[in-house]
Amino acid sequence: MTASAAPLATGHDLIIIGAGVVGLASAYAAARRGASVLLVDRNAGPALGTSFANGAQLSYVYTDAMAGPATWGQLPQMAFGRNGAFRTHWSADLDFVRWGLSFLRQANAGALRRNTLATLELALESRQAMQALLQRHPIAFDHVVSGKLHLYPSSDGVQGAAGMIALKQPYGVHQRLVDAEQARRIEPALHGAPWLAGAVYSPEEEAGDPYLFSTGLLDILTGQYPVQAAFDFDTRTLQRRDGQWQLQAADGRRAQAPRVLVCAGIDSARLLRPAGMRVPVMAIKGYSFTAPCGANAPQVSITDTKRKLVFCRLGERIRVAGLADLNDWDPTPDPTRMAQLVAMAQASLPEAADYTRIESRWAGLRPVTPWTSPIIRNLGDGLGCNIGHGMLGWTLAMGSGERAVSQLLGAP
């Protein structure tokens, strides 16, 4: 990796702002097309923001949009904190109000279908791009095709999922409904979940550690491609002058290139606003913890729809992620919310993890659009954005990098 104090080389074709999984995937897409890339990030290394310890599931076929007809019935709980997993931090800020109104405009059957399929298309592209990358450059990141089970506490929930399965099946998606006994045969660890009524099984879903992936990909990029990385580069200004985009960091360092791709997650709105671009991206704070496997740890990735949390096995560790705090822009973990996540996980699968030996506790800010799908756009004059991936940044990174770079460079 390039040290933060190293001088920045000049003459790059493209600067990418943000070295999370999305920025790194975009850098690979550009470098593979022959472009020289400068990758900058405000953190001390790659994937130290929302990419660091997210849920780790590569959910290529579970792309259901957040907003739909059911949102209206859930709204009182979401708005007033009656849903333990979801909290809203109210604000009179106009960006928050605009985002909320736009989100509600997506809460209908037509938008649910359209947004879900748009994300599914990108997810399938992402899976293909990930496979191509790993064939060319094997990276060790606890990657496994584990399959996934979405667990439901009632038969109504299971049947309610049938419509989404039918929607996606024409696109080659492999999912099926299973009852509680079938789910336990697929994953014996569910014998510790007596509350289970049934599940959706997606046998081709994958999992892997996004941080290990990111550090491995960065080593490949800086070692084998024309890519330079500059960390501790906190971009403060982004201006177009004399046919070049000019960046200045908080420490005074400068960089310029004819093209810039913004992949800075939740910071992207701040960076793009002075350039005259307003993007509807809202912070939804999520939590995770990582612990050694318990006495009855699942092999299959698990999503508990009752408690809105996920269990993902990473080698001999279990990653548990969940909670959603809308409009919370502070990435510092709240001890009360973290304790709530641990308690929810123990109630869901009491032997999945060794809850007495939690190795890390983490929170991150998911950048979410009102329609759930990311904003991948050529904004003109050599400026592009690849932002707003929400809860699916790890899943969508490779495909969105390919799309964004293809649009910005005009290269297939």
JSON list of N, CA and C in Angstrom, two decimals, residues 105-168:
[
{"chain": "A", "resi": 105, "resn": "ARG", "atom": "N", "xyz": [-42.81, 8.00, -1.67]},
{"chain": "A", "resi": 105, "resn": "ARG", "atom": "CA", "xyz": [-43.32, 7.90, -3.04]},
{"chain": "A", "resi": 105, "resn": "ARG", "atom": "C", "xyz": [-42.96, 6.56, -3.68]},
{"chain": "A", "resi": 106, "resn": "GLN", "atom": "N", "xyz": [-41.98, 5.87, -3.12]},
{"chain": "A", "resi": 106, "resn": "GLN", "atom": "CA", "xyz": [-41.62, 4.54, -3.62]},
{"chain": "A", "resi": 106, "resn": "GLN", "atom": "C", "xyz": [-42.43, 3.42, -2.97]},
{"chain": "A", "resi": 107, "resn": "ALA", "atom": "N", "xyz": [-43.28, 3.77, -2.00]},
{"chain": "A", "resi": 107, "resn": "ALA", "atom": "CA", "xyz": [-43.99, 2.76, -1.22]},
{"chain": "A", "resi": 107, "resn": "ALA", "atom": "C", "xyz": [-45.26, 2.30, -1.91]},
{"chain": "A", "resi": 108, "resn": "ASN", "atom": "N", "xyz": [-45.11, 1.74, -3.10]},
{"chain": "A", "resi": 108, "resn": "ASN", "atom": "CA", "xyz": [-46.24, 1.19, -3.84]},
{"chain": "A", "resi": 108, "resn": "ASN", "atom": "C", "xyz": [-45.76, -0.03, -4.61]},
{"chain": "A", "resi": 109, "resn": "ALA", "atom": "N", "xyz": [-46.71, -0.82, -5.10]},
{"chain": "A", "resi": 109, "resn": "ALA", "atom": "CA", "xyz": [-46.38, -2.10, -5.71]},
{"chain": "A", "resi": 109, "resn": "ALA", "atom": "C", "xyz": [-45.54, -1.93, -6.98]},
{"chain": "A", "resi": 110, "resn": "GLY", "atom": "N", "xyz": [-45.85, -0.93, -7.78]},
{"chain": "A", "resi": 110, "resn": "GLY", "atom": "CA", "xyz": [-45.11, -0.73, -9.02]},
{"chain": "A", "resi": 110, "resn": "GLY", "atom": "C", "xyz": [-43.66, -0.38, -8.77]},
{"chain": "A", "resi": 111, "resn": "ALA", "atom": "N", "xyz": [-43.44, 0.53, -7.82]},
{"chain": "A", "resi": 111, "resn": "ALA", "atom": "CA", "xyz": [-42.07, 0.93, -7.50]},
{"chain": "A", "resi": 111, "resn": "ALA", "atom": "C", "xyz": [-41.30, -0.22, -6.85]},
{"chain": "A", "resi": 112, "resn": "LEU", "atom": "N", "xyz": [-41.97, -0.99, -6.00]},
{"chain": "A", "resi": 112, "resn": "LEU", "atom": "CA", "xyz": [-41.31, -2.14, -5.37]},
{"chain": "A", "resi": 112, "resn": "LEU", "atom": "C", "xyz": [-40.81, -3.11, -6.44]},
{"chain": "A", "resi": 113, "resn": "ARG", "atom": "N", "xyz": [-41.64, -3.39, -7.41]},
{"chain": "A", "resi": 113, "resn": "ARG", "atom": "CA", "xyz": [-41.25, -4.30, -8.48]},
{"chain": "A", "resi": 113, "resn": "ARG", "atom": "C", "xyz": [-40.10, -3.71, -9.30]},
{"chain": "A", "resi": 114, "resn": "ARG", "atom": "N", "xyz": [-40.26, -2.47, -9.69]},
{"chain": "A", "resi": 114, "resn": "ARG", "atom": "CA", "xyz": [-39.25, -1.82, -10.55]},
{"chain": "A", "resi": 114, "resn": "ARG", "atom": "C", "xyz": [-37.90, -1.72, -9.83]},
{"chain": "A", "resi": 115, "resn": "ASN", "atom": "N", "xyz": [-37.91, -1.28, -8.59]},
{"chain": "A", "resi": 115, "resn": "ASN", "atom": "CA", "xyz": [-36.66, -1.10, -7.85]},
{"chain": "A", "resi": 115, "resn": "ASN", "atom": "C", "xyz": [-35.99, -2.42, -7.52]},
{"chain": "A", "resi": 116, "resn": "THR", "atom": "N", "xyz": [-36.78, -3.42, -7.18]},
{"chain": "A", "resi": 116, "resn": "THR", "atom": "CA", "xyz": [-36.22, -4.74, -6.88]},
{"chain": "A", "resi": 116, "resn": "THR", "atom": "C", "xyz": [-35.54, -5.34, -8.10]},
{"chain": "A", "resi": 117, "resn": "LEU", "atom": "N", "xyz": [-36.19, -5.24, -9.26]},
{"chain": "A", "resi": 117, "resn": "LEU", "atom": "CA", "xyz": [-35.61, -5.82, -10.47]},
{"chain": "A", "resi": 117, "resn": "LEU", "atom": "C", "xyz": [-34.40, -5.04, -10.96]},
{"chain": "A", "resi": 118, "resn": "ALA", "atom": "N", "xyz": [-34.40, -3.72, -10.75]},
{"chain": "A", "resi": 118, "resn": "ALA", "atom": "CA", "xyz": [-33.24, -2.92, -11.14]},
{"chain": "A", "resi": 118, "resn": "ALA", "atom": "C", "xyz": [-32.02, -3.33, -10.31]},
{"chain": "A", "resi": 119, "resn": "THR", "atom": "N", "xyz": [-32.22, -3.54, -9.02]},
{"chain": "A", "resi": 119, "resn": "THR", "atom": "CA", "xyz": [-31.12, -3.96, -8.16]},
{"chain": "A", "resi": 119, "resn": "THR", "atom": "C", "xyz": [-30.70, -5.39, -8.48]},
{"chain": "A", "resi": 120, "resn": "LEU", "atom": "N", "xyz": [-31.68, -6.25, -8.80]},
{"chain": "A", "resi": 120, "resn": "LEU", "atom": "CA", "xyz": [-31.36, -7.63, -9.16]},
{"chain": "A", "resi": 120, "resn": "LEU", "atom": "C", "xyz": [-30.47, -7.67, -10.41]},
{"chain": "A", "resi": 121, "resn": "GLU", "atom": "N", "xyz": [-30.80, -6.88, -11.41]},
{"chain": "A", "resi": 121, "resn": "GLU", "atom": "CA", "xyz": [-29.99, -6.85, -12.63]},
{"chain": "A", "resi": 121, "resn": "GLU", "atom": "C", "xyz": [-28.55, -6.49, -12.32]},
{"chain": "A", "resi": 122, "resn": "LEU", "atom": "N", "xyz": [-28.37, -5.47, -11.49]},
{"chain": "A", "resi": 122, "resn": "LEU", "atom": "CA", "xyz": [-27.02, -5.06, -11.11]},
{"chain": "A", "resi": 122, "resn": "LEU", "atom": "C", "xyz": [-26.33, -6.13, -10.27]},
{"chain": "A", "resi": 123, "resn": "ALA", "atom": "N", "xyz": [-27.07, -6.77, -9.38]},
{"chain": "A", "resi": 123, "resn": "ALA", "atom": "CA", "xyz": [-26.48, -7.81, -8.53]},
{"chain": "A", "resi": 123, "resn": "ALA", "atom": "C", "xyz": [-25.97, -8.99, -9.36]},
{"chain": "A", "resi": 124, "resn": "LEU", "atom": "N", "xyz": [-26.73, -9.39, -10.36]},
{"chain": "A", "resi": 124, "resn": "LEU", "atom": "CA", "xyz": [-26.30, -10.51, -11.20]},
{"chain": "A", "resi": 124, "resn": "LEU", "atom": "C", "xyz": [-25.07, -10.12, -12.03]},
{"chain": "A", "resi": 125, "resn": "GLU", "atom": "N", "xyz": [-25.01, -8.87, -12.47]},
{"chain": "A", "resi": 125, "resn": "GLU", "atom": "CA", "xyz": [-23.80, -8.38, -13.13]},
{"chain": "A", "resi": 125, "resn": "GLU", "atom": "C", "xyz": [-22.62, -8.41, -12.16]},
{"chain": "A", "resi": 126, "resn": "SER", "atom": "N", "xyz": [-22.90, -8.08, -10.92]},
{"chain": "A", "resi": 126, "resn": "SER", "atom": "CA", "xyz": [-21.84, -8.05, -9.91]},
{"chain": "A", "resi": 126, "resn": "SER", "atom": "C", "xyz": [-21.29, -9.44, -9.63]},
{"chain": "A", "resi": 127, "resn": "ARG", "atom": "N", "xyz": [-22.17, -10.42, -9.55]},
{"chain": "A", "resi": 127, "resn": "ARG", "atom": "CA", "xyz": [-21.72, -11.79, -9.32]},
{"chain": "A", "resi": 127, "resn": "ARG", "atom": "C", "xyz": [-20.83, -12.25, -10.47]},
{"chain": "A", "resi": 128, "resn": "GLN", "atom": "N", "xyz": [-21.22, -11.93, -11.68]},
{"chain": "A", "resi": 128, "resn": "GLN", "atom": "CA", "xyz": [-20.42, -12.32, -12.84]},
{"chain": "A", "resi": 128, "resn": "GLN", "atom": "C", "xyz": [-19.05, -11.62, -12.81]},
{"chain": "A", "resi": 129, "resn": "ALA", "atom": "N", "xyz": [-19.04, -10.34, -12.44]},
{"chain": "A", "resi": 129, "resn": "ALA", "atom": "CA", "xyz": [-17.78, -9.60, -12.38]},
{"chain": "A", "resi": 129, "resn": "ALA", "atom": "C", "xyz": [-16.88, -10.13, -11.26]},
{"chain": "A", "resi": 130, "resn": "MET", "atom": "N", "xyz": [-17.46, -10.51, -10.14]},
{"chain": "A", "resi": 130, "resn": "MET", "atom": "CA", "xyz": [-16.68, -11.09, -9.05]},
{"chain": "A", "resi": 130, "resn": "MET", "atom": "C", "xyz": [-16.06, -12.41, -9.48]},
{"chain": "A", "resi": 131, "resn": "GLN", "atom": "N", "xyz": [-16.82, -13.24, -10.14]},
{"chain": "A", "resi": 131, "resn": "GLN", "atom": "CA", "xyz": [-16.29, -14.52, -10.62]},
{"chain": "A", "resi": 131, "resn": "GLN", "atom": "C", "xyz": [-15.13, -14.31, -11.58]},
{"chain": "A", "resi": 132, "resn": "ALA", "atom": "N", "xyz": [-15.26, -13.34, -12.48]},
{"chain": "A", "resi": 132, "resn": "ALA", "atom": "CA", "xyz": [-14.19, -13.05, -13.44]},
{"chain": "A", "resi": 132, "resn": "ALA", "atom": "C", "xyz": [-12.94, -12.55, -12.73]},
{"chain": "A", "resi": 133, "resn": "LEU", "atom": "N", "xyz": [-13.12, -11.68, -11.73]},
{"chain": "A", "resi": 133, "resn": "LEU", "atom": "CA", "xyz": [-11.97, -11.18, -10.96]},
{"chain": "A", "resi": 133, "resn": "LEU", "atom": "C", "xyz": [-11.23, -12.32, -10.27]},
{"chain": "A", "resi": 134, "resn": "LEU", "atom": "N", "xyz": [-11.98, -13.19, -9.59]},
{"chain": "A", "resi": 134, "resn": "LEU", "atom": "CA", "xyz": [-11.34, -14.24, -8.80]},
{"chain": "A", "resi": 134, "resn": "LEU", "atom": "C", "xyz": [-10.69, -15.31, -9.68]},
{"chain": "A", "resi": 135, "resn": "GLN", "atom": "N", "xyz": [-11.19, -15.48, -10.89]},
{"chain": "A", "resi": 135, "resn": "GLN", "atom": "CA", "xyz": [-10.52, -16.38, -11.82]},
{"chain": "A", "resi": 135, "resn": "GLN", "atom": "C", "xyz": [-9.16, -15.82, -12.24]},
{"chain": "A", "resi": 136, "resn": "ARG", "atom": "N", "xyz": [-9.11, -14.51, -12.36]},
{"chain": "A", "resi": 136, "resn": "ARG", "atom": "CA", "xyz": [-7.87, -13.85, -12.80]},
{"chain": "A", "resi": 136, "resn": "ARG", "atom": "C", "xyz": [-6.92, -13.58, -11.63]},
{"chain": "A", "resi": 137, "resn": "HIS", "atom": "N", "xyz": [-7.49, -13.22, -10.49]},
{"chain": "A", "resi": 137, "resn": "HIS", "atom": "CA", "xyz": [-6.69, -12.85, -9.32]},
{"chain": "A", "resi": 137, "resn": "HIS", "atom": "C", "xyz": [-7.30, -13.50, -8.07]},
{"chain": "A", "resi": 138, "resn": "PRO", "atom": "N", "xyz": [-6.93, -14.71, -7.73]},
{"chain": "A", "resi": 138, "resn": "PRO", "atom": "CA", "xyz": [-7.46, -15.32, -6.50]},
{"chain": "A", "resi": 138, "resn": "PRO", "atom": "C", "xyz": [-7.13, -14.47, -5.28]},
{"chain": "A", "resi": 139, "resn": "ILE", "atom": "N", "xyz": [-8.14, -14.19, -4.46]},
{"chain": "A", "resi": 139, "resn": "ILE", "atom": "CA", "xyz": [-7.98, -13.40, -3.24]},
{"chain": "A", "resi": 139, "resn": "ILE", "atom": "C", "xyz": [-8.53, -14.23, -2.08]},
{"chain": "A", "resi": 140, "resn": "ALA", "atom": "N", "xyz": [-7.80, -14.31, -0.99]},
{"chain": "A", "resi": 140, "resn": "ALA", "atom": "CA", "xyz": [-8.25, -15.05, 0.18]},
{"chain": "A", "resi": 140, "resn": "ALA", "atom": "C", "xyz": [-9.07, -14.12, 1.08]},
{"chain": "A", "resi": 141, "resn": "PHE", "atom": "N", "xyz": [-10.39, -14.38, 1.17]},
{"chain": "A", "resi": 141, "resn": "PHE", "atom": "CA", "xyz": [-11.23, -13.54, 2.02]},
{"chain": "A", "resi": 141, "resn": "PHE", "atom": "C", "xyz": [-12.37, -14.35, 2.66]},
{"chain": "A", "resi": 142, "resn": "ASP", "atom": "N", "xyz": [-12.08, -15.62, 2.98]},
{"chain": "A", "resi": 142, "resn": "ASP", "atom": "CA", "xyz": [-13.09, -16.51, 3.57]},
{"chain": "A", "resi": 142, "resn": "ASP", "atom": "C", "xyz": [-14.32, -16.60, 2.68]},
{"chain": "A", "resi": 143, "resn": "HIS", "atom": "N", "xyz": [-14.09, -16.64, 1.38]},
{"chain": "A", "resi": 143, "resn": "HIS", "atom": "CA", "xyz": [-15.18, -16.68, 0.41]},
{"chain": "A", "resi": 143, "resn": "HIS", "atom": "C", "xyz": [-15.76, -18.08, 0.33]},
{"chain": "A", "resi": 144, "resn": "VAL", "atom": "N", "xyz": [-17.08, -18.17, 0.34]},
{"chain": "A", "resi": 144, "resn": "VAL", "atom": "CA", "xyz": [-17.74, -19.47, 0.26]},
{"chain": "A", "resi": 144, "resn": "VAL", "atom": "C", "xyz": [-19.13, -19.29, -0.36]},
{"chain": "A", "resi": 145, "resn": "VAL", "atom": "N", "xyz": [-19.55, -20.27, -1.14]},
{"chain": "A", "resi": 145, "resn": "VAL", "atom": "CA", "xyz": [-20.93, -20.32, -1.62]},
{"chain": "A", "resi": 145, "resn": "VAL", "atom": "C", "xyz": [-21.71, -21.11, -0.57]},
{"chain": "A", "resi": 146, "resn": "SER", "atom": "N", "xyz": [-22.27, -20.41, 0.37]},
{"chain": "A", "resi": 146, "resn": "SER", "atom": "CA", "xyz": [-22.86, -21.04, 1.55]},
{"chain": "A", "resi": 146, "resn": "SER", "atom": "C", "xyz": [-24.36, -21.24, 1.43]},
{"chain": "A", "resi": 147, "resn": "GLY", "atom": "N", "xyz": [-25.01, -20.53, 0.50]},
{"chain": "A", "resi": 147, "resn": "GLY", "atom": "CA", "xyz": [-26.46, -20.51, 0.48]},
{"chain": "A", "resi": 147, "resn": "GLY", "atom": "C", "xyz": [-26.98, -19.60, 1.59]},
{"chain": "A", "resi": 148, "resn": "LYS", "atom": "N", "xyz": [-28.27, -19.27, 1.52]},
{"chain": "A", "resi": 148, "resn": "LYS", "atom": "CA", "xyz": [-28.85, -18.38, 2.52]},
{"chain": "A", "resi": 148, "resn": "LYS", "atom": "C", "xyz": [-30.29, -18.79, 2.81]},
{"chain": "A", "resi": 149, "resn": "LEU", "atom": "N", "xyz": [-30.66, -18.65, 4.08]},
{"chain": "A", "resi": 149, "resn": "LEU", "atom": "CA", "xyz": [-32.02, -18.89, 4.53]},
{"chain": "A", "resi": 149, "resn": "LEU", "atom": "C", "xyz": [-32.59, -17.61, 5.13]},
{"chain": "A", "resi": 150, "resn": "HIS", "atom": "N", "xyz": [-33.71, -17.17, 4.59]},
{"chain": "A", "resi": 150, "resn": "HIS", "atom": "CA", "xyz": [-34.47, -16.08, 5.20]},
{"chain": "A", "resi": 150, "resn": "HIS", "atom": "C", "xyz": [-35.54, -16.70, 6.09]},
{"chain": "A", "resi": 151, "resn": "LEU", "atom": "N", "xyz": [-35.43, -16.47, 7.39]},
{"chain": "A", "resi": 151, "resn": "LEU", "atom": "CA", "xyz": [-36.30, -17.13, 8.36]},
{"chain": "A", "resi": 151, "resn": "LEU", "atom": "C", "xyz": [-37.51, -16.27, 8.68]},
{"chain": "A", "resi": 152, "resn": "TYR", "atom": "N", "xyz": [-38.68, -16.93, 8.78]},
{"chain": "A", "resi": 152, "resn": "TYR", "atom": "CA", "xyz": [-39.93, -16.24, 9.10]},
{"chain": "A", "resi": 152, "resn": "TYR", "atom": "C", "xyz": [-40.57, -16.88, 10.32]},
{"chain": "A", "resi": 153, "resn": "PRO", "atom": "N", "xyz": [-41.12, -16.07, 11.23]},
{"chain": "A", "resi": 153, "resn": "PRO", "atom": "CA", "xyz": [-41.74, -16.62, 12.43]},
{"chain": "A", "resi": 153, "resn": "PRO", "atom": "C", "xyz": [-43.18, -17.05, 12.26]},
{"chain": "A", "resi": 154, "resn": "SER", "atom": "N", "xyz": [-43.78, -16.76, 11.09]},
{"chain": "A", "resi": 154, "resn": "SER", "atom": "CA", "xyz": [-45.18, -17.13, 10.86]},
{"chain": "A", "resi": 154, "resn": "SER", "atom": "C", "xyz": [-45.35, -17.60, 9.43]},
{"chain": "A", "resi": 155, "resn": "SER", "atom": "N", "xyz": [-46.38, -18.42, 9.22]},
{"chain": "A", "resi": 155, "resn": "SER", "atom": "CA", "xyz": [-46.66, -18.90, 7.86]},
{"chain": "A", "resi": 155, "resn": "SER", "atom": "C", "xyz": [-47.09, -17.76, 6.95]},
{"chain": "A", "resi": 156, "resn": "ASP", "atom": "N", "xyz": [-47.69, -16.71, 7.51]},
{"chain": "A", "resi": 156, "resn": "ASP", "atom": "CA", "xyz": [-48.06, -15.56, 6.69]},
{"chain": "A", "resi": 156, "resn": "ASP", "atom": "C", "xyz": [-46.82, -14.92, 6.08]},
{"chain": "A", "resi": 157, "resn": "GLY", "atom": "N", "xyz": [-45.76, -14.82, 6.86]},
{"chain": "A", "resi": 157, "resn": "GLY", "atom": "CA", "xyz": [-44.52, -14.24, 6.34]},
{"chain": "A", "resi": 157, "resn": "GLY", "atom": "C", "xyz": [-43.93, -15.07, 5.22]},
{"chain": "A", "resi": 158, "resn": "VAL", "atom": "N", "xyz": [-43.98, -16.38, 5.37]},
{"chain": "A", "resi": 158, "resn": "VAL", "atom": "CA", "xyz": [-43.45, -17.27, 4.33]},
{"chain": "A", "resi": 158, "resn": "VAL", "atom": "C", "xyz": [-44.24, -17.09, 3.04]},
{"chain": "A", "resi": 159, "resn": "GLN", "atom": "N", "xyz": [-45.55, -17.11, 3.14]},
{"chain": "A", "resi": 159, "resn": "GLN", "atom": "CA", "xyz": [-46.38, -16.96, 1.94]},
{"chain": "A", "resi": 159, "resn": "GLN", "atom": "C", "xyz": [-46.24, -15.58, 1.34]},
{"chain": "A", "resi": 160, "resn": "GLY", "atom": "N", "xyz": [-46.01, -14.58, 2.18]},
{"chain": "A", "resi": 160, "resn": "GLY", "atom": "CA", "xyz": [-45.82, -13.22, 1.66]},
{"chain": "A", "resi": 160, "resn": "GLY", "atom": "C", "xyz": [-44.57, -13.10, 0.81]},
{"chain": "A", "resi": 161, "resn": "ALA", "atom": "N", "xyz": [-43.59, -13.96, 1.08]},
{"chain": "A", "resi": 161, "resn": "ALA", "atom": "CA", "xyz": [-42.35, -13.94, 0.29]},
{"chain": "A", "resi": 161, "resn": "ALA", "atom": "C", "xyz": [-42.51, -14.60, -1.07]},
{"chain": "A", "resi": 162, "resn": "ALA", "atom": "N", "xyz": [-43.59, -15.36, -1.24]},
{"chain": "A", "resi": 162, "resn": "ALA", "atom": "CA", "xyz": [-43.77, -16.11, -2.49]},
{"chain": "A", "resi": 162, "resn": "ALA", "atom": "C", "xyz": [-43.86, -15.18, -3.70]},
{"chain": "A", "resi": 163, "resn": "GLY", "atom": "N", "xyz": [-44.49, -14.04, -3.53]},
{"chain": "A", "resi": 163, "resn": "GLY", "atom": "CA", "xyz": [-44.64, -13.11, -4.65]},
{"chain": "A", "resi": 163, "resn": "GLY", "atom": "C", "xyz": [-43.30, -12.59, -5.14]},
{"chain": "A", "resi": 164, "resn": "MET", "atom": "N", "xyz": [-42.37, -12.31, -4.21]},
{"chain": "A", "resi": 164, "resn": "MET", "atom": "CA", "xyz": [-41.06, -11.82, -4.61]},
{"chain": "A", "resi": 164, "resn": "MET", "atom": "C", "xyz": [-40.25, -12.91, -5.29]},
{"chain": "A", "resi": 165, "resn": "ILE", "atom": "N", "xyz": [-40.41, -14.15, -4.84]},
{"chain": "A", "resi": 165, "resn": "ILE", "atom": "CA", "xyz": [-39.73, -15.27, -5.51]},
{"chain": "A", "resi": 165, "resn": "ILE", "atom": "C", "xyz": [-40.22, -15.38, -6.96]},
{"chain": "A", "resi": 166, "resn": "ALA", "atom": "N", "xyz": [-41.53, -15.32, -7.13]},
{"chain": "A", "resi": 166, "resn": "ALA", "atom": "CA", "xyz": [-42.11, -15.43, -8.48]},
{"chain": "A", "resi": 166, "resn": "ALA", "atom": "C", "xyz": [-41.64, -14.27, -9.37]},
{"chain": "A", "resi": 167, "resn": "LEU", "atom": "N", "xyz": [-41.50, -13.08, -8.79]},
{"chain": "A", "resi": 167, "resn": "LEU", "atom": "CA", "xyz": [-41.06, -11.92, -9.56]},
{"chain": "A", "resi": 167, "resn": "LEU", "atom": "C", "xyz": [-39.67, -12.14, -10.14]},
{"chain": "A", "resi": 168, "resn": "LYS", "atom": "N", "xyz": [-38.79, -12.78, -9.37]},
{"chain": "A", "resi": 168, "resn": "LYS", "atom": "CA", "xyz": [-37.38, -12.89, -9.77]},
{"chain": "A", "resi": 168, "resn": "LYS", "atom": "C", "xyz": [-37.06, -14.17, -10.54]}
]
